Every structure is written in C-alpha cells, then in structure tokens.
CSV table of C-alpha atoms and ligand atoms in Angstrom, one decimal:
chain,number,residue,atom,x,y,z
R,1,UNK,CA,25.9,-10.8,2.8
R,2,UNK,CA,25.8,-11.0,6.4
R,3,UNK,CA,22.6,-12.4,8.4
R,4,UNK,CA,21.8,-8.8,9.3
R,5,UNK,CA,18.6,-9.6,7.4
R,6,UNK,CA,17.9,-12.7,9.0
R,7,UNK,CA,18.3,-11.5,12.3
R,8,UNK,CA,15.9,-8.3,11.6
R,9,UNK,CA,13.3,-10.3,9.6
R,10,UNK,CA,12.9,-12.8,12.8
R,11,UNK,CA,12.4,-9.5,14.9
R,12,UNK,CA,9.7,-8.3,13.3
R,13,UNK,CA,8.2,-11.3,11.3
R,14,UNK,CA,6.1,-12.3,14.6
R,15,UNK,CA,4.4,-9.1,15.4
R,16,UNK,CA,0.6,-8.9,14.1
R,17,UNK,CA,1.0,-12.3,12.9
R,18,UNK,CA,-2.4,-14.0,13.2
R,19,UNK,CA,-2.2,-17.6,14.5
R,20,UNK,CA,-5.0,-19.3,13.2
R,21,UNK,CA,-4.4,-17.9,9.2
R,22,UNK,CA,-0.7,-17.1,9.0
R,23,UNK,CA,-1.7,-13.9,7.7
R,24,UNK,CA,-0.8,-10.1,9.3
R,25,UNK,CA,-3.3,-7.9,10.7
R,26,UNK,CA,-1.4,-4.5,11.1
R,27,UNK,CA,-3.9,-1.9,11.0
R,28,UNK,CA,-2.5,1.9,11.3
R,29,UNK,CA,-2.2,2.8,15.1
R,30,UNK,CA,-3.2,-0.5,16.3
R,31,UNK,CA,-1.4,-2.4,18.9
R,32,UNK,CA,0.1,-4.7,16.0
R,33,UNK,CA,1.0,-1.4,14.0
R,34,UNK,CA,2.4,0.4,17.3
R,35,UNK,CA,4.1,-2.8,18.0
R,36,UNK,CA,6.1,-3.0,14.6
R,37,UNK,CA,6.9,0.8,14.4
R,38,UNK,CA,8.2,0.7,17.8
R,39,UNK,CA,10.2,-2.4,16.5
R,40,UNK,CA,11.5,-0.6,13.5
R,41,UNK,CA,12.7,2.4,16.2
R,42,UNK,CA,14.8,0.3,18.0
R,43,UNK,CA,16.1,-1.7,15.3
R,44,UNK,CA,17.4,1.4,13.9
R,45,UNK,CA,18.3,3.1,16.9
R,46,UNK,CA,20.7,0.4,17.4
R,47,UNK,CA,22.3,0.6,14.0
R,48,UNK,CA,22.8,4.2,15.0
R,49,UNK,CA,20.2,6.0,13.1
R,50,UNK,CA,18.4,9.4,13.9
R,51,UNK,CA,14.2,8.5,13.8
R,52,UNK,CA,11.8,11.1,13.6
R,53,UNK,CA,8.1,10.7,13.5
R,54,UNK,CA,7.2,13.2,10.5
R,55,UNK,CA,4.4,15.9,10.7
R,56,UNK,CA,2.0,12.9,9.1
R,57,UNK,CA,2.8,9.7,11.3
R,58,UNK,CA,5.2,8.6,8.6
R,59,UNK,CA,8.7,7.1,10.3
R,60,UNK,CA,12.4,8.3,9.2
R,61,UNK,CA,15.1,6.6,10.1
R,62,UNK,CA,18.5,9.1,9.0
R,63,UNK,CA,22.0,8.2,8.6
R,64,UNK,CA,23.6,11.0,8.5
R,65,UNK,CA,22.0,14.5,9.3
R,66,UNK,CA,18.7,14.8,7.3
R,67,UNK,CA,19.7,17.1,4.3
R,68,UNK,CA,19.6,18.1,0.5
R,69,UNK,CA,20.1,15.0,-1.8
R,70,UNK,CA,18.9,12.5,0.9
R,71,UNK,CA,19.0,8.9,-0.9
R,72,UNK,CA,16.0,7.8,0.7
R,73,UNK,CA,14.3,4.0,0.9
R,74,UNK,CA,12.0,2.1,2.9
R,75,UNK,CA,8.1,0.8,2.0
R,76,UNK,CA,5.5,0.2,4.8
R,77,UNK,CA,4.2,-2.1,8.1
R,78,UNK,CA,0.8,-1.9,7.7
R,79,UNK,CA,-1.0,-4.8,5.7
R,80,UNK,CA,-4.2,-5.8,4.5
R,81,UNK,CA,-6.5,-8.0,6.5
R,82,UNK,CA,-4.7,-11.2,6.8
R,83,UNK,CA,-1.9,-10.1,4.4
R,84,UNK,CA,1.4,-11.7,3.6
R,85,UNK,CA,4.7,-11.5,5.7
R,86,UNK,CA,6.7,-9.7,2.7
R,87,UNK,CA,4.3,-6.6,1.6
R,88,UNK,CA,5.8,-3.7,3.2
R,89,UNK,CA,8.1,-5.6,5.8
R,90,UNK,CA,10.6,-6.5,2.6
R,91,UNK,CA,11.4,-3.1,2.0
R,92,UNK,CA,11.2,-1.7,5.8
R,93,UNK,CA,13.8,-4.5,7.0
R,94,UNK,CA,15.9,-4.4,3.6
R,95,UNK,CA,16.5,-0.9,4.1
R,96,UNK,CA,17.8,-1.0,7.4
R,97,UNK,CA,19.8,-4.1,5.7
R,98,UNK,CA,21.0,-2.8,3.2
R,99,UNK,CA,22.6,0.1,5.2
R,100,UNK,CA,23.9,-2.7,7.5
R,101,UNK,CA,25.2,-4.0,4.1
R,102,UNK,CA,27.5,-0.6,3.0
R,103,UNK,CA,28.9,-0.2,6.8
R,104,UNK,CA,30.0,-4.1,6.9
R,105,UNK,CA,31.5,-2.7,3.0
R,106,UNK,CA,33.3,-0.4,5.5
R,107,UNK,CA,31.3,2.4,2.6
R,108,UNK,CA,30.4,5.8,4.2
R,109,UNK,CA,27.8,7.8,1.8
R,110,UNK,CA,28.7,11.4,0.9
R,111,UNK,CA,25.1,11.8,0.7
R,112,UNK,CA,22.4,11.6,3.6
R,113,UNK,CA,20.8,7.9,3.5
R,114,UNK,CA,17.5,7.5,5.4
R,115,UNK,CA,14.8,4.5,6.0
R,116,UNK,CA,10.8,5.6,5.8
R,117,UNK,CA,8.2,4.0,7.0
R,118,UNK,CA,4.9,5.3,5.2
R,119,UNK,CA,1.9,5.0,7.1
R,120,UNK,CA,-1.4,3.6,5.9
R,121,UNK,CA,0.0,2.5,2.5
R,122,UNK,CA,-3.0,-0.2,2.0
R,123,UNK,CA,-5.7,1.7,3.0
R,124,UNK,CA,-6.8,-1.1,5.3
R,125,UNK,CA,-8.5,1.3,8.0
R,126,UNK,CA,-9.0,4.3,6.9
R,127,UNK,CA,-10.0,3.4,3.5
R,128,UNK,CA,-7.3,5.4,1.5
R,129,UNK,CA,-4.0,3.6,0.7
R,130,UNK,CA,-0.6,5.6,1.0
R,131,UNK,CA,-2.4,7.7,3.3
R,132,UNK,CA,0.8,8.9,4.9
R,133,UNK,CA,3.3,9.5,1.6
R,134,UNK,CA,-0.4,11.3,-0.2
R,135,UNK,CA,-0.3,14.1,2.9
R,136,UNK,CA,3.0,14.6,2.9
R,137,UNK,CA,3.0,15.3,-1.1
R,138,UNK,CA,-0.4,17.1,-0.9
R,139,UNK,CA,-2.4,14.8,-2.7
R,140,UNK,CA,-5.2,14.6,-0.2
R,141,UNK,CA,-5.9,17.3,1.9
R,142,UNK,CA,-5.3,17.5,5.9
R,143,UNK,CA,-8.9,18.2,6.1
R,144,UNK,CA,-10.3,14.9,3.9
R,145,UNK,CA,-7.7,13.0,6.2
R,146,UNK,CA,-8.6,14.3,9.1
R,147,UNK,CA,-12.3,12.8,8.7
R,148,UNK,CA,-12.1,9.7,7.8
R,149,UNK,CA,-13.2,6.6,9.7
R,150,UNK,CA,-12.6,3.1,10.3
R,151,UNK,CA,-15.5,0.7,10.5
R,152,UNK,CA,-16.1,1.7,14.2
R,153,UNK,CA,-16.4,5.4,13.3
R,154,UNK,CA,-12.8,6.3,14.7
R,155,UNK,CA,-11.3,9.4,12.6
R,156,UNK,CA,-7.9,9.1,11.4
R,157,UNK,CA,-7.4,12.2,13.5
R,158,UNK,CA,-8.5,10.7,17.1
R,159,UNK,CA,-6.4,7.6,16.1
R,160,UNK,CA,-3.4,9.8,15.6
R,161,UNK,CA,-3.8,11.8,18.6
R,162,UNK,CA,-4.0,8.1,20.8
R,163,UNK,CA,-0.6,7.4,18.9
R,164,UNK,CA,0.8,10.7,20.8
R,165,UNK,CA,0.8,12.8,17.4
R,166,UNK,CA,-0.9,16.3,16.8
R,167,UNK,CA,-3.3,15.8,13.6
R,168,UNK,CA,-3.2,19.8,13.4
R,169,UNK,CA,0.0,19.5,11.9
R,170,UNK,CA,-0.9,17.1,8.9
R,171,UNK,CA,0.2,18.3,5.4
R,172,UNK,CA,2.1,18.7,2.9
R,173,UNK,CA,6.0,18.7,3.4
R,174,UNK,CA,8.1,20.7,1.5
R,175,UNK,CA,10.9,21.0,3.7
R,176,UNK,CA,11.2,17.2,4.2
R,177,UNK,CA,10.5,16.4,0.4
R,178,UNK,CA,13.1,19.0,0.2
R,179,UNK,CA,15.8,17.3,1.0
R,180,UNK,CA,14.7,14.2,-0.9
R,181,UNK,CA,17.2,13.2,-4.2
R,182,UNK,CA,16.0,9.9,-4.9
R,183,UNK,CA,13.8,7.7,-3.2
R,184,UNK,CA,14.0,3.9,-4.4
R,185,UNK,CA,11.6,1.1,-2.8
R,186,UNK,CA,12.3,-2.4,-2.3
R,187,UNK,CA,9.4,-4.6,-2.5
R,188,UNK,CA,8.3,-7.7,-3.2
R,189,UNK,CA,6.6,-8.0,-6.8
R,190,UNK,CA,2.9,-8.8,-6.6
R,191,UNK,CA,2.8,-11.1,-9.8
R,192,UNK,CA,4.8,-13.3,-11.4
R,193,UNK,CA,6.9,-11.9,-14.0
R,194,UNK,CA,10.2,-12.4,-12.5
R,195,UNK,CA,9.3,-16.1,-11.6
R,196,UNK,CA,8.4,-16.3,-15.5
R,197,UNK,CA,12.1,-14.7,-16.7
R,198,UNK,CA,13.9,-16.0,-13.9
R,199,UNK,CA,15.6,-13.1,-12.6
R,200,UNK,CA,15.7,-12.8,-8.2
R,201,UNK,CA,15.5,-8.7,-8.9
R,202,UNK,CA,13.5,-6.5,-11.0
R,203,UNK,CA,12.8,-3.0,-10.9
R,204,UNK,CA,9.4,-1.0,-11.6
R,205,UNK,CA,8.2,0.5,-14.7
R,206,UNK,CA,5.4,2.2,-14.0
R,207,UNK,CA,1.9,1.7,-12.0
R,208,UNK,CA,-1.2,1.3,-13.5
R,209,UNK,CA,-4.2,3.6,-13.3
R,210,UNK,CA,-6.3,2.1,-10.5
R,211,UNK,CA,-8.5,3.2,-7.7
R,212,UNK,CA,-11.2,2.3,-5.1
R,213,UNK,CA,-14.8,3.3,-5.4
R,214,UNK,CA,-17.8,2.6,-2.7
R,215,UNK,CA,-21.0,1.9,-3.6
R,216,UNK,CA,-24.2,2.3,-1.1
R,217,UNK,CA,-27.2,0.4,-1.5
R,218,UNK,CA,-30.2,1.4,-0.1
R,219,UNK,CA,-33.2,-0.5,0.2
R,220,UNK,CA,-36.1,-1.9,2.1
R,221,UNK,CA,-35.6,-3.7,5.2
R,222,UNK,CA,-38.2,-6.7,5.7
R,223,UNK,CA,-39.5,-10.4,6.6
R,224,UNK,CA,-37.7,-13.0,4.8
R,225,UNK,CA,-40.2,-15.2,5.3
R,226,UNK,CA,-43.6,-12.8,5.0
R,227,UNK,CA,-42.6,-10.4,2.4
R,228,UNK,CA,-43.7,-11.4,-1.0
R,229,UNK,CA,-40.7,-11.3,-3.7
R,230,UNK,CA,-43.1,-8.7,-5.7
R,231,UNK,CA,-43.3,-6.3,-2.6
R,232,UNK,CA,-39.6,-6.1,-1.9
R,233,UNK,CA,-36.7,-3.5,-2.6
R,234,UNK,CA,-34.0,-5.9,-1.6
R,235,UNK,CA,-30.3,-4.2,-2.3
R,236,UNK,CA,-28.5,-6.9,-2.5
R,237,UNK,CA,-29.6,-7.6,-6.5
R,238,UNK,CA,-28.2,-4.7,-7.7
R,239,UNK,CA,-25.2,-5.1,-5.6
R,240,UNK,CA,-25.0,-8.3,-7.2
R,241,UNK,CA,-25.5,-7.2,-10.6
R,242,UNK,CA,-22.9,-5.0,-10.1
R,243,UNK,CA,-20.3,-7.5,-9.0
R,244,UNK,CA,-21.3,-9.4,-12.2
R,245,UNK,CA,-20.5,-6.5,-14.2
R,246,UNK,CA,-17.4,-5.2,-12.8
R,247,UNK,CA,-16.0,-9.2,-13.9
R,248,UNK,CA,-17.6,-8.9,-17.4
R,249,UNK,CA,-16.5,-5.4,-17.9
R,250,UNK,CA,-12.8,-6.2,-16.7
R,251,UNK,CA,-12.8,-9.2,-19.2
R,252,UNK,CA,-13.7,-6.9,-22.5
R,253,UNK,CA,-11.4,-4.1,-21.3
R,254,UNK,CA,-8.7,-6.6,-20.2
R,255,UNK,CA,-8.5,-4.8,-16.7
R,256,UNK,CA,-8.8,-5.9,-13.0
R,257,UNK,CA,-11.9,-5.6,-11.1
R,258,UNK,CA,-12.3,-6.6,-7.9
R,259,UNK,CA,-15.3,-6.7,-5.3
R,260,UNK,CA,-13.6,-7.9,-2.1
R,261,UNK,CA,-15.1,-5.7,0.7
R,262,UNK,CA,-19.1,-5.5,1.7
R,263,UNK,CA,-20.9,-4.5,4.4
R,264,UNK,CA,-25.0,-5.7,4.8
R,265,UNK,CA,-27.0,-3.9,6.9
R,266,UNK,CA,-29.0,-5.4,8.9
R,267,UNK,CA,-26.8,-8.8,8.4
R,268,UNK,CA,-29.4,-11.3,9.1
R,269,UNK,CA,-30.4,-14.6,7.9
R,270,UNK,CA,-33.9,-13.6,7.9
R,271,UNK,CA,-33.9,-10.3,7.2
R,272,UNK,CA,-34.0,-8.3,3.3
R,273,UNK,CA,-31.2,-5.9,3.7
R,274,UNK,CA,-31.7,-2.4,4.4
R,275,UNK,CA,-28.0,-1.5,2.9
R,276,UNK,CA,-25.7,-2.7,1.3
R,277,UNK,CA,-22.5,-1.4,1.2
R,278,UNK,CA,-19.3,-2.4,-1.0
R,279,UNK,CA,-16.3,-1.2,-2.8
R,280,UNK,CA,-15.3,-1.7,-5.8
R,281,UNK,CA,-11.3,-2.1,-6.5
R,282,UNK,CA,-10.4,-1.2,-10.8
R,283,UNK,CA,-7.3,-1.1,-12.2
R,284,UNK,CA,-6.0,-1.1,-15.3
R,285,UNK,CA,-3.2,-0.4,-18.1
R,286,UNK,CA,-4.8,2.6,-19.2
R,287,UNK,CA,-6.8,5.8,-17.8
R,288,UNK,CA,-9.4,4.9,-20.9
R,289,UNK,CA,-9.9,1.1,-20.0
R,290,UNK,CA,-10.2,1.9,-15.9
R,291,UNK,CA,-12.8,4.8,-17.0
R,292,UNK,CA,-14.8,2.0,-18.9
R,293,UNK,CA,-14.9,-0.4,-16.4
R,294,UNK,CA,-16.1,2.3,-13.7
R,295,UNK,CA,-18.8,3.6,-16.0
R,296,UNK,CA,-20.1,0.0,-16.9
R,297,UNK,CA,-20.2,-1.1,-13.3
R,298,UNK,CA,-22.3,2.2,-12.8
R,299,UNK,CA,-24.5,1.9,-15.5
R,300,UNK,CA,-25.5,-1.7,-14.3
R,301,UNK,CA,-25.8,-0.9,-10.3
R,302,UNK,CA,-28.0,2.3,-11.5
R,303,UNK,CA,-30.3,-0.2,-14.0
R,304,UNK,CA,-30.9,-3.0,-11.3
R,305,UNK,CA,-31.5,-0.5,-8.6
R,306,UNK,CA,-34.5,1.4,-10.6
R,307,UNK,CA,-35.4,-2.4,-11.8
R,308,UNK,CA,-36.5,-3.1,-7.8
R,309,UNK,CA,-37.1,-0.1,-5.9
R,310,UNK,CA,-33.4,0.6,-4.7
R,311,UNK,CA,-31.2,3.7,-4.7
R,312,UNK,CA,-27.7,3.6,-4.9
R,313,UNK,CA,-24.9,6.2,-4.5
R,314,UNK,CA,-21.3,6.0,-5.9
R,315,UNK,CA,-18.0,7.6,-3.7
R,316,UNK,CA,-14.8,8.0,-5.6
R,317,UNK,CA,-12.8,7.6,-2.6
R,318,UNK,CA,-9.4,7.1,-4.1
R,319,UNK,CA,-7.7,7.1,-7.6
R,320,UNK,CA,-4.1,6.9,-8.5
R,321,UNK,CA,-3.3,8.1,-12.5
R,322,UNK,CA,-0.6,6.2,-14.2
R,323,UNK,CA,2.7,6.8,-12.7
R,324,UNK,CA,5.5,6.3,-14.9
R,325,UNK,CA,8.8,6.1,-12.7
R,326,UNK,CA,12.0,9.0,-13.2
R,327,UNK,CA,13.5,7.3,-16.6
R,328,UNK,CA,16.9,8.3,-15.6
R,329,UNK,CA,16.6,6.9,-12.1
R,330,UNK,CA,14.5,3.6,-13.2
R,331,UNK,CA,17.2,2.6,-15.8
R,332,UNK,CA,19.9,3.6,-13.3
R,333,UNK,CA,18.9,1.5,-10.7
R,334,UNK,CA,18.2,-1.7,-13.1
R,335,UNK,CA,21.9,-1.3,-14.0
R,336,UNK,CA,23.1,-1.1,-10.8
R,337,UNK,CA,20.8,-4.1,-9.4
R,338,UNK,CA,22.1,-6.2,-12.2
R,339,UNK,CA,25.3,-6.0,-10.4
R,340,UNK,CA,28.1,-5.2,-13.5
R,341,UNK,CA,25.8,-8.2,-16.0
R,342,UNK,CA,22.9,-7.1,-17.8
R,343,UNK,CA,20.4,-4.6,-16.5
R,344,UNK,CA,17.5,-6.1,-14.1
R,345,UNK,CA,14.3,-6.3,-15.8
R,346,UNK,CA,11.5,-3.6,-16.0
R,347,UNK,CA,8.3,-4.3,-14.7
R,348,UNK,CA,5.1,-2.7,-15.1
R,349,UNK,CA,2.7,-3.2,-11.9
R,350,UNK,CA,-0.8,-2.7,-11.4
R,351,UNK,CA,0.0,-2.6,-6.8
R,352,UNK,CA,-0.4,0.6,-5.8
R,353,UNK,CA,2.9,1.9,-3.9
R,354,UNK,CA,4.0,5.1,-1.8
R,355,UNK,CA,7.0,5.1,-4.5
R,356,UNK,CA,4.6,5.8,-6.9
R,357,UNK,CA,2.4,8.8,-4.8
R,358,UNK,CA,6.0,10.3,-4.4
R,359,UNK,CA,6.7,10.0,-7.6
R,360,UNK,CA,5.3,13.3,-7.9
R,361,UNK,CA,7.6,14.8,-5.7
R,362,UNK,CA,10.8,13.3,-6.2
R,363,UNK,CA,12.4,10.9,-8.4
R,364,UNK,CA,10.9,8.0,-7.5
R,365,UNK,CA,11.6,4.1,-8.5
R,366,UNK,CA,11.3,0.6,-7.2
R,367,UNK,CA,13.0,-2.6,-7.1
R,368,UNK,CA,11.1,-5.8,-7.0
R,369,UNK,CA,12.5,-9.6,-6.0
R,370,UNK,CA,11.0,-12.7,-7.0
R,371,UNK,CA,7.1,-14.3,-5.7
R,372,UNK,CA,7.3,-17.9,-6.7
R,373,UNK,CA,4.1,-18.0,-6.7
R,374,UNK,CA,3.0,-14.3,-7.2
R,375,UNK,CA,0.8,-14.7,-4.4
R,376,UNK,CA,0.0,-11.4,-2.6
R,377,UNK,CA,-2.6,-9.9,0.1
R,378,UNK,CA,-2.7,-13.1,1.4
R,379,UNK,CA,-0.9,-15.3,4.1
R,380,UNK,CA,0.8,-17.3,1.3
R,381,UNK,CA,2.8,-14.4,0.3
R,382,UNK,CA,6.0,-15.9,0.0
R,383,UNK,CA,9.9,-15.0,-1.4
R,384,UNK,CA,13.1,-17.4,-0.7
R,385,UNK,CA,15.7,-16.1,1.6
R,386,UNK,CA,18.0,-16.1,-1.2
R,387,UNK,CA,16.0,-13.8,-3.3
R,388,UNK,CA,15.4,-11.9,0.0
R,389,UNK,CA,19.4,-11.3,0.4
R,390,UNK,CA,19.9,-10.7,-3.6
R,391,UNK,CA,17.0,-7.7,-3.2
R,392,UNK,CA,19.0,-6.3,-0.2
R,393,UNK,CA,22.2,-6.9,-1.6
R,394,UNK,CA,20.5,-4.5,-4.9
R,395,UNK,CA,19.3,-2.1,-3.0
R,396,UNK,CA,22.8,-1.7,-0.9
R,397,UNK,CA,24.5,-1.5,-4.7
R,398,UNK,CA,21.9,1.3,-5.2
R,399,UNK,CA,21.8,3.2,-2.7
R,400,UNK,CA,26.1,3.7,-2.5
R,401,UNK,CA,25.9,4.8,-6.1
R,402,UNK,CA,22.9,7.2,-5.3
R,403,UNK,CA,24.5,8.3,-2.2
R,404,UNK,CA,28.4,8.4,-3.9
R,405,UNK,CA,29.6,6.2,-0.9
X,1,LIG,O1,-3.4,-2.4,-3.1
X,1,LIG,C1,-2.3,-2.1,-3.5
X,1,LIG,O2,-2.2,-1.9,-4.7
X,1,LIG,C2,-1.1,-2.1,-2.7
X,1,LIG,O3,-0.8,-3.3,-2.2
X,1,LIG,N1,-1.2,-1.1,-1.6
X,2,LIG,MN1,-0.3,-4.3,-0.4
X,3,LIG,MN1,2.9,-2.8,-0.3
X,4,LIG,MN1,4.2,0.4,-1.1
C-alpha cells in the first residue's frame, strides 16, 4: 500500500482542528467545512476525478463518467462539536485511497467508481444528521430542510445560498440514485467490538433504531435570591427529572440515552430560568425498547412539569428505523475485506450513518476498522495507521470486485 493515504490524511487532518481540545469543529458551510470540501476538490481533481456539487450540497467525486451501476463510496467532513479526526474523514480520504490503490494495481473498473461526500451527516448545525444523503433519498422534505436553523437563527437555506448553491433545487434524486449499484462506506467503528475479536476490518450489520428528540421547558423567570422556593416555576426540575429518567429507563430497556445538548434561558447565576431547552438522544436494538424509553422520559418531564407550575413541549426532530444492510452486498463485502481467509466480521451499530439513510435507495453496506479504544465524538477518537491502510486496502478489494476492474 502506497503512502497515498498518508499523504492525503496530513492534507486534510489540520483543517478545523481546534488547538486548545484536539477535537474538529466542522460545522456545514463554515469556514472549517468550506475549507475541507474545497480540500477534498482538489485532492480529487488531481487524482483525475470529475466533482460535482449535487442538487443538495452533497460532493461527488467520478471516475469514470457518472452512469448506471456506479460503485459508489465515501462518508462525510462534518463532525460534532470537538469531534474526533477519524469520523467521516476515514472514509472521505480512504475513498479517494483506495482508488489511488486500484490505479497503482494498474486495475481499470468496467464500472463507474465515484467518492461522496454527504453533507450534514451529524446534525451538528442544523439539528438533523445525514441531512444531505435524507434529501437526496426523500426522507425529509425540501421544505422541512429549507427551515431549519442553527443556534443563531441561520436557515439551512441562507447557509447554502452563502456556499454559492440554489436551495430551490433541494430534493430528492432519482436520476443520481439512478445510477447508483452499490454504495459501500468506510468508517471507523464507534465501539469496540473489533478491538474485542481482534480483527483491523469489520463490516456493518445493521443500525439500530435511534433518533433525536427536543424538549422545551417553560417556566417562570425570577430572583434567585427573593423568590421563595414555594413561589417558583423553575424548569430546570423537570428538565432534570427528565435526564434522570432517560438513564433509568435506558438501564431497564438496555438502550442508550443520552442528554448531551441544553440551552437555559436566561443563563444566569442568579436568575430561575425562564426555558429550558434540551434534546434528548435514544437509541436502541429494537423499535419497541427505543419507543419505551421515549415514552418514559415523557411521562416523567410531563409529571415534574405539572408538579411545579412548568409546561413542557416534545419535538420529534429526527428518527431513523432499523436499517438492516443489502444481505447479498453485506456478506459480499465481508468476503472480499477478508482478503481470500475468513470473512470480516459483522457488526451491528447503534451510529447513525448516510450508508444507512441510503440504504433505502440502493444497496447499501459499510465497512468498519478497528478503535482501540472505541472512543468516538470526541478528540480521542483514535485508529493505528496500520488499521488505517488495512481499511483502505478493503475497501480497494471491494470496490474492483463491485466495479469488475
Ligand atoms: O450520531 C451518530 O450516530 C453519527 O455519528 N452521526
Ligand atoms: Mn459521528
Ligand atoms: Mn460518521
Ligand atoms: Mn456516516
């Protein structure tokens, strides 16, 4: 494997890197977003690639002319707030790679082979992960898109038009899901599983139901240091009840529940909130568990709120069912990964992925490589250079037999 990674890893690794925490901060159509998509141009520009920007600020990077039975791969640059190196980059980088991989094979694909870049996969901005692959497959409409808003009120819509792209052209793609056979993501796995077997590769199972709920608040603004306890409608108990529950609740139903976004209005040190707003993150194995952890997080915001004088409101603002990935395609490319021994292994994960959205498009699968330390969404995200170069050297096996090179 030649250092073609290595040299396009230390291209992009720097860009939204924050100094102080290690960690990325690549929100969509920011300058450290802008930055790495411009990178990922001219990266693969010079490999001789065709890039469009698609109809829903999604990145394609074509080798050969865009056509039926593409063999497409590629993952995402935008992270979560101070998110690791590997989250996205790992599959945008390994793609272009892995191409580099089947030319330096001197292998020419009989099949079109393209590169993506998906536009806000975590959500991080806008609020609604795989933003990008869920307009292009139609699962959120150009019109819910169009409207939503960052934290300083800027609509997806103005922040694609400042990125030079016409938001009256956001929808679903036929034509370009057309021409999609397969599309297989690298990516690096957000657990530990393959640090537990041993194996550098591994390839996706399925996802797990999951989904992101908000949660308003609304109380009674006051004197911390006047107001008698008896007198006050404070929001943040049942906002903390509710944080409580959504741990309790994900320990009975053996789920994952996570409260790791709030906003408090007015934010002072001496002041009872007015609002408090948060979102809750569930997830688990089955539609039936996620349901129960949702309700009883409901339930328990609803009872403390009447308890003292608060109302609160509840916003599905995303869910993702189980995806189970193309059988024929998932056990395909864990026999090719494993590279002529025995297949890779199959994962299930509960990270959300574009893979997955498009799974209901197209056939669909991923492969993962190793996290020591299954650290993820956080600056100590971390995979060795060797597991790095066995991923790509997987994918490049995959994608010549996809694309009959
Ligand atoms: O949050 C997730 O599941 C993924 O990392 N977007
Ligand atoms: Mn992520
Ligand atoms: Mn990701
Ligand atoms: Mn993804």
């Amino acid at each position: 494997m030649s250092d073609d990674f290595a040299q396009l890893w230390d291209g992009l690794a720097p860009l939204g890197r924050n100094r102080t925490t290690g960690g990325y901060r690549r929100y969509s159509w920011g300058a450290a977003d802008t930055e790495a998509r411009a990178w990922f141009a001219a990266a693969a520009r010079d490999r001789g690639l065709a890039v469009e920007t698609d109809r829903n600020g999604n990145l394609w990077a074509w080798w050969g002319e865009p056509g039926p039975g593409a063999v497409v791969t590629g993952s995402h640059l935008d992270s979560v707030p101070d998110g690791g190196a590997y989250d996205g980059p790992l599959g945008v980088v390994g793609g272009l790679a892995a191409i580099g991989e089947l030319r330096r094979r001197g292998l020419r694909p009989r099949r079109p082979v393209a590169v993506a870049v998906f536009a806000e996969e975590e959500g991080a901005r806008f609020g609604v992960p795989c933003l990008g692959s869920r307009l292009s497959t139609g699962a959120i409409t150009p019109e819910r898109a169009a409207g939503l808003t960052d934290g300083d009120g800027v609509t997806w819509s103005r922040a694609m038009e400042r990125a030079g792209l016409d938001p009256e052209r956001m929808g679903a793609d036929r034509e370009l899901l057309g021409r999609i056979g397969a599309f297989v993501e690298l990516h690096i796995e957000q657990g530990r599983a393959l640090a537990c077997t041993g194996d550098p590769v591994g390839a996706a199972s399925a996802v797990w139901p999951h989904g992101r709920w908000r949660l308003d608040f609304t109380g009674q603004a006051d004197h911390a240091g006047t107001t008698r306890l008896a007198d006050r409608s404070d929001p943040m108990l049942p906002f903390a009840a509710a944080v409580l529950e959504a741990r309790r609740a994900a320990e009975v139903h053996g789920a994952l529940a996570t409260v790791g976004k709030v906003r408090v209005s007015p934010n002072g040190t001496n002041a009872v909130p007015s609002r408090v707003r948060a979102w809750l993150d569930a997830r688990a194995g089955d539609e039936a568990a996620l349901r129960a952890v949702v309700d009883a997080v409901d339930a328990a915001a609803r009872d403390s709120a009447a308890d003292h004088g608060v109302t609160v409101t509840g916003f599905l603002e995303s869910a993702s069912p189980l995806v189970e990935f193309d059988h024929g395609l998932r056990d395909r490319i864990a026999e090719c990964a494993g590279g002529g021994r025995a297949p890779v292994p199959l994962l299930t994960t509960g990270a959300g992925h574009d893979a997955g959205v498009l799974a209901t498009a197209v056939p669909a699968a991923m492969l993962f490589v190793r996290n020591p330390t299954g650290i993820s969404h956080a600056p100590a995200e971390s995979a060795t250079a060797a597991d790095c170069r066995a991923g790509v050297a997987a994918l490049a096996d995959v994608l010549a037999d996809l694309s009959d090179a």
